[in-house]
CSV table of C-alpha atoms in Angstrom, one decimal:
chain,number,residue,atom,x,y,z
A,7,MET,CA,42.3,-41.2,-31.8
A,8,THR,CA,39.4,-40.7,-29.3
A,9,PHE,CA,40.3,-39.1,-26.0
A,10,LEU,CA,38.7,-41.2,-23.3
A,11,THR,CA,37.3,-39.9,-20.0
A,12,ILE,CA,37.4,-42.5,-17.3
A,13,GLY,CA,35.3,-42.1,-14.2
A,14,HIS,CA,37.4,-42.6,-11.1
A,15,ARG,CA,35.5,-45.0,-8.8
A,16,GLY,CA,32.4,-43.7,-10.5
A,17,VAL,CA,32.6,-39.9,-10.0
A,18,MET,CA,34.1,-40.0,-6.5
A,19,GLY,CA,34.6,-36.2,-6.4
A,20,VAL,CA,30.8,-35.8,-6.1
A,21,GLU,CA,29.4,-39.2,-5.0
A,22,PRO,CA,30.4,-41.9,-2.5
A,23,GLU,CA,33.2,-43.8,-4.2
A,24,ASN,CA,32.7,-47.3,-5.6
A,25,THR,CA,29.0,-47.3,-5.1
A,26,LEU,CA,26.1,-47.9,-7.5
A,27,ARG,CA,25.1,-44.3,-7.1
A,28,SER,CA,28.5,-43.1,-8.2
A,29,TYR,CA,28.7,-45.5,-11.1
A,30,LEU,CA,25.2,-44.5,-12.4
A,31,ARG,CA,26.1,-40.9,-12.2
A,32,ALA,CA,29.3,-41.5,-14.1
A,33,GLU,CA,27.4,-43.3,-16.8
A,34,ARG,CA,24.7,-40.6,-17.0
A,35,SER,CA,27.5,-38.0,-17.2
A,36,GLY,CA,28.8,-39.7,-20.4
A,37,MET,CA,32.0,-41.2,-19.1
A,38,ASP,CA,33.5,-43.5,-21.7
A,39,VAL,CA,34.7,-46.0,-19.1
A,40,ILE,CA,34.0,-46.5,-15.4
A,41,ALA,CA,37.0,-47.4,-13.2
A,42,LEU,CA,36.4,-49.4,-10.0
A,43,ASP,CA,38.3,-51.5,-7.5
A,44,LEU,CA,37.7,-55.1,-6.6
A,45,ARG,CA,38.5,-57.1,-3.5
A,46,LEU,CA,37.5,-60.5,-2.2
A,47,SER,CA,35.4,-60.8,0.9
A,48,LYS,CA,36.1,-63.5,3.6
A,49,ASP,CA,33.7,-65.8,1.8
A,50,GLY,CA,35.0,-65.2,-1.7
A,51,ALA,CA,32.7,-62.5,-3.1
A,52,LEU,CA,34.0,-59.9,-5.5
A,53,VAL,CA,33.1,-56.6,-3.9
A,54,ALA,CA,33.8,-53.0,-5.0
A,55,LEU,CA,36.1,-51.5,-2.5
A,56,HIS,CA,39.4,-49.7,-2.9
A,57,ASP,CA,41.1,-49.9,0.5
A,58,PRO,CA,42.1,-53.2,2.2
A,59,GLU,CA,40.1,-52.0,5.2
A,60,VAL,CA,36.5,-50.6,5.2
A,61,ASP,CA,37.2,-47.9,7.8
A,62,ARG,CA,37.7,-44.9,5.4
A,63,THR,CA,34.7,-45.5,3.1
A,64,THR,CA,32.1,-47.0,5.3
A,65,ASP,CA,30.7,-46.8,8.8
A,66,GLY,CA,32.4,-50.1,9.7
A,67,SER,CA,35.9,-51.2,10.6
A,68,GLY,CA,38.2,-54.0,9.8
A,69,ALA,CA,39.8,-55.7,6.8
A,70,VAL,CA,37.7,-56.6,3.8
A,71,ALA,CA,39.3,-60.1,3.8
A,72,ASN,CA,38.1,-60.7,7.3
A,73,LEU,CA,34.4,-59.7,6.7
A,74,THR,CA,31.8,-61.9,5.0
A,75,LEU,CA,29.6,-60.5,2.2
A,76,ALA,CA,26.7,-60.3,4.6
A,77,GLU,CA,28.8,-58.2,7.0
A,78,LEU,CA,30.0,-55.9,4.2
A,79,ARG,CA,26.5,-55.5,2.8
A,80,GLY,CA,25.4,-54.3,6.3
A,81,LEU,CA,27.7,-51.3,6.1
A,82,ASP,CA,26.8,-47.8,4.9
A,83,ALA,CA,29.2,-46.9,2.1
A,84,GLY,CA,27.9,-43.3,2.0
A,85,GLN,CA,24.5,-41.7,1.7
A,86,GLY,CA,22.8,-45.0,2.5
A,87,GLU,CA,24.6,-46.9,-0.3
A,88,ARG,CA,25.7,-50.4,0.2
A,89,VAL,CA,29.0,-52.1,-0.8
A,90,PRO,CA,28.2,-53.5,-4.3
A,91,VAL,CA,29.2,-56.9,-5.6
A,92,PHE,CA,30.7,-56.9,-9.0
A,93,ASP,CA,27.8,-58.8,-10.6
A,94,GLU,CA,25.5,-56.1,-9.4
A,95,VAL,CA,27.6,-53.4,-11.0
A,96,LEU,CA,27.6,-55.3,-14.3
A,97,ASP,CA,23.8,-55.5,-14.2
A,98,THR,CA,23.3,-51.9,-13.2
A,99,VAL,CA,25.5,-50.0,-15.7
A,100,ARG,CA,26.2,-50.7,-19.4
A,101,ALA,CA,29.4,-48.7,-19.8
A,102,PRO,CA,32.8,-50.4,-20.3
A,103,LEU,CA,34.5,-51.0,-17.0
A,104,GLN,CA,38.1,-51.0,-15.8
A,105,ALA,CA,38.5,-53.3,-12.8
A,106,SER,CA,41.5,-52.7,-10.6
A,107,VAL,CA,42.8,-55.7,-8.7
A,108,ARG,CA,45.9,-56.1,-6.6
A,109,ASP,CA,46.4,-59.8,-5.9
A,110,HIS,CA,46.3,-63.2,-7.6
A,111,GLY,CA,43.3,-64.5,-5.6
A,112,THR,CA,41.2,-61.6,-6.7
A,113,VAL,CA,42.3,-61.7,-10.4
A,114,GLY,CA,41.5,-65.4,-10.4
A,115,ALA,CA,38.0,-64.8,-9.3
A,116,LEU,CA,37.6,-62.0,-11.7
A,117,ALA,CA,38.9,-64.0,-14.7
A,118,GLU,CA,36.4,-66.8,-13.9
A,119,LEU,CA,33.6,-64.3,-13.9
A,120,LEU,CA,34.7,-62.7,-17.1
A,121,LEU,CA,34.8,-66.0,-18.9
A,122,ARG,CA,31.5,-67.2,-17.4
A,123,ARG,CA,29.7,-64.0,-18.5
A,124,ASP,CA,31.6,-63.5,-21.7
A,125,LEU,CA,32.9,-60.1,-20.6
A,126,THR,CA,36.5,-60.0,-21.9
A,127,SER,CA,35.6,-57.3,-24.4
A,128,ARG,CA,33.8,-55.1,-21.9
A,129,VAL,CA,36.1,-55.2,-18.8
A,130,ASP,CA,39.7,-54.1,-18.8
A,131,VAL,CA,41.8,-55.4,-15.9
A,132,ALA,CA,44.1,-52.9,-14.2
A,133,SER,CA,46.8,-53.5,-11.6
A,134,PRO,CA,50.1,-52.0,-10.3
A,135,ASP,CA,51.5,-55.5,-10.3
A,136,ALA,CA,52.7,-56.7,-13.7
A,137,THR,CA,52.5,-60.4,-12.6
A,138,VAL,CA,48.8,-60.0,-11.8
A,139,LEU,CA,48.2,-58.6,-15.3
A,140,ALA,CA,50.1,-61.5,-16.8
A,141,GLU,CA,47.9,-63.9,-14.8
A,142,ALA,CA,44.8,-62.1,-16.0
A,143,ALA,CA,45.9,-62.5,-19.6
A,144,ARG,CA,46.7,-66.2,-19.0
A,145,LEU,CA,43.4,-67.0,-17.3
A,146,ALA,CA,41.1,-64.8,-19.6
A,147,PRO,CA,42.7,-64.8,-23.1
A,148,GLY,CA,41.9,-61.7,-25.0
A,149,VAL,CA,41.2,-59.4,-22.0
A,150,ARG,CA,42.7,-55.9,-22.2
A,151,THR,CA,45.0,-54.9,-19.3
A,152,THR,CA,46.3,-51.7,-17.9
A,153,LEU,CA,49.5,-51.2,-15.8
A,154,LEU,CA,48.8,-48.7,-13.0
A,155,ALA,CA,52.3,-47.2,-12.4
A,156,PRO,CA,52.9,-45.2,-9.2
A,157,SER,CA,55.7,-43.2,-10.9
A,158,PRO,CA,57.2,-42.9,-14.4
A,159,ALA,CA,60.2,-45.1,-13.7
A,160,ASP,CA,62.6,-45.9,-16.4
A,161,ASP,CA,61.2,-49.5,-16.8
A,162,VAL,CA,57.5,-48.6,-17.0
A,163,VAL,CA,57.3,-49.3,-20.7
A,164,ALA,CA,59.2,-52.5,-20.4
A,165,ARG,CA,57.1,-53.6,-17.5
A,166,ALA,CA,53.9,-52.9,-19.4
A,167,LEU,CA,55.1,-54.7,-22.5
A,168,GLY,CA,56.3,-57.7,-20.4
A,169,ALA,CA,52.9,-58.1,-18.8
A,170,GLY,CA,51.1,-57.8,-22.2
A,171,ALA,CA,49.4,-54.6,-21.2
A,172,SER,CA,47.9,-52.3,-23.8
A,173,THR,CA,47.8,-49.2,-21.6
A,174,VAL,CA,49.8,-47.5,-18.9
A,175,SER,CA,48.1,-45.2,-16.4
A,176,LEU,CA,50.0,-42.7,-14.3
A,177,ASP,CA,49.2,-39.6,-12.2
A,178,VAL,CA,49.1,-36.8,-14.8
A,179,ARG,CA,51.3,-34.6,-12.6
A,180,LEU,CA,54.1,-37.1,-12.7
A,181,LEU,CA,54.1,-37.6,-16.5
A,182,SER,CA,56.7,-36.2,-18.8
A,183,LEU,CA,56.5,-35.8,-22.6
A,184,GLU,CA,59.4,-38.2,-22.9
A,185,THR,CA,57.5,-41.0,-21.0
A,186,VAL,CA,54.4,-40.4,-23.2
A,187,GLU,CA,56.4,-40.5,-26.4
A,188,ALA,CA,58.3,-43.7,-25.3
A,189,ALA,CA,55.1,-45.5,-24.5
A,190,HIS,CA,53.4,-44.4,-27.7
A,191,ALA,CA,56.5,-45.5,-29.7
A,192,ALA,CA,56.1,-48.9,-28.1
A,193,GLY,CA,52.4,-49.1,-29.1
A,194,LEU,CA,51.0,-48.4,-25.7
A,195,ARG,CA,48.2,-46.0,-24.8
A,196,VAL,CA,48.8,-43.6,-22.0
A,197,VAL,CA,46.2,-42.4,-19.5
A,198,GLY,CA,46.6,-39.6,-17.0
A,199,GLY,CA,45.3,-40.2,-13.5
A,200,ARG,CA,43.7,-37.7,-11.0
A,201,VAL,CA,42.7,-35.2,-13.8
A,202,ASP,CA,40.3,-33.3,-11.5
A,203,THR,CA,40.8,-29.7,-12.6
A,204,LEU,CA,40.6,-27.9,-16.0
A,205,ASP,CA,44.3,-27.0,-15.7
A,206,LEU,CA,45.2,-30.7,-15.4
A,207,LEU,CA,42.9,-31.6,-18.2
A,208,ARG,CA,44.7,-29.0,-20.4
A,209,LEU,CA,48.0,-30.6,-19.3
A,210,ALA,CA,46.7,-34.1,-20.3
A,211,ARG,CA,45.7,-32.8,-23.7
A,212,ALA,CA,49.0,-31.0,-24.2
A,213,LEU,CA,50.9,-34.1,-23.4
A,214,GLY,CA,49.0,-36.0,-26.1
A,215,LEU,CA,47.5,-38.5,-23.7
A,216,ASP,CA,44.9,-41.0,-24.8
A,217,GLY,CA,42.6,-40.4,-21.9
A,218,ALA,CA,42.1,-39.0,-18.4
A,219,VAL,CA,40.9,-40.5,-15.1
A,220,THR,CA,38.7,-38.1,-13.2
A,221,GLY,CA,36.3,-38.0,-10.3
A,222,TYR,CA,34.3,-35.1,-11.6
A,223,PRO,CA,31.6,-35.3,-14.3
A,224,GLU,CA,32.2,-31.8,-15.7
A,225,ILE,CA,35.6,-33.0,-17.0
A,226,ARG,CA,33.7,-35.1,-19.4
A,227,SER,CA,31.6,-32.2,-20.8
A,228,THR,CA,34.6,-29.9,-21.2
A,229,GLY,CA,37.2,-32.4,-22.3
A,230,ARG,CA,36.0,-32.5,-25.9
A,231,PHE,CA,36.6,-28.8,-26.2
A,232,THR,CA,39.8,-28.3,-24.3
A,233,ALA,CA,43.0,-28.0,-26.4
């Protein structure tokens, strides 16, 4: 099976995260998938931001949900980049995408867009909330989903299966061979997160993972040759 390299918020280790600049560099670096985060603006636009507030990643302040799209677009997201809307991302890069959402309002807006633009085969929906994934599957039949697990709890496989997810994604440093084997036995793919060094890439390969999430483009170029 192919080992996937997934660009974390583009390639956030070297570019401003969740910006078009970062996504384009991830695509040009050969990342198999680009992972990004979506939130709803005050006026209902799907924007690419990870945090519930804009303070860390822009020159602004306040909650994303309290800012209009125009207000968000006026912020500097790093090196002069603007906060992108999801439609803009879809039109800028051609790579498959993994869109992380954390609430039912956002997943509803995302599902509507996926159906309208016929994107269920291109965009994977990810969330730490199994009920959000189940809602994505209900609203956009056929969409692939990934459970983002904060830790390898005993019920991670059951939670993923219950939500209809095809993949579980956990911090590679928290994964055990037992968790990986249990997930594989249940027919799930397992992806390791925060694989940002060669040592962690070697660990991901040794564990028999199906892919790695990384913020560094060089992981893609070396991943094919690391045993």
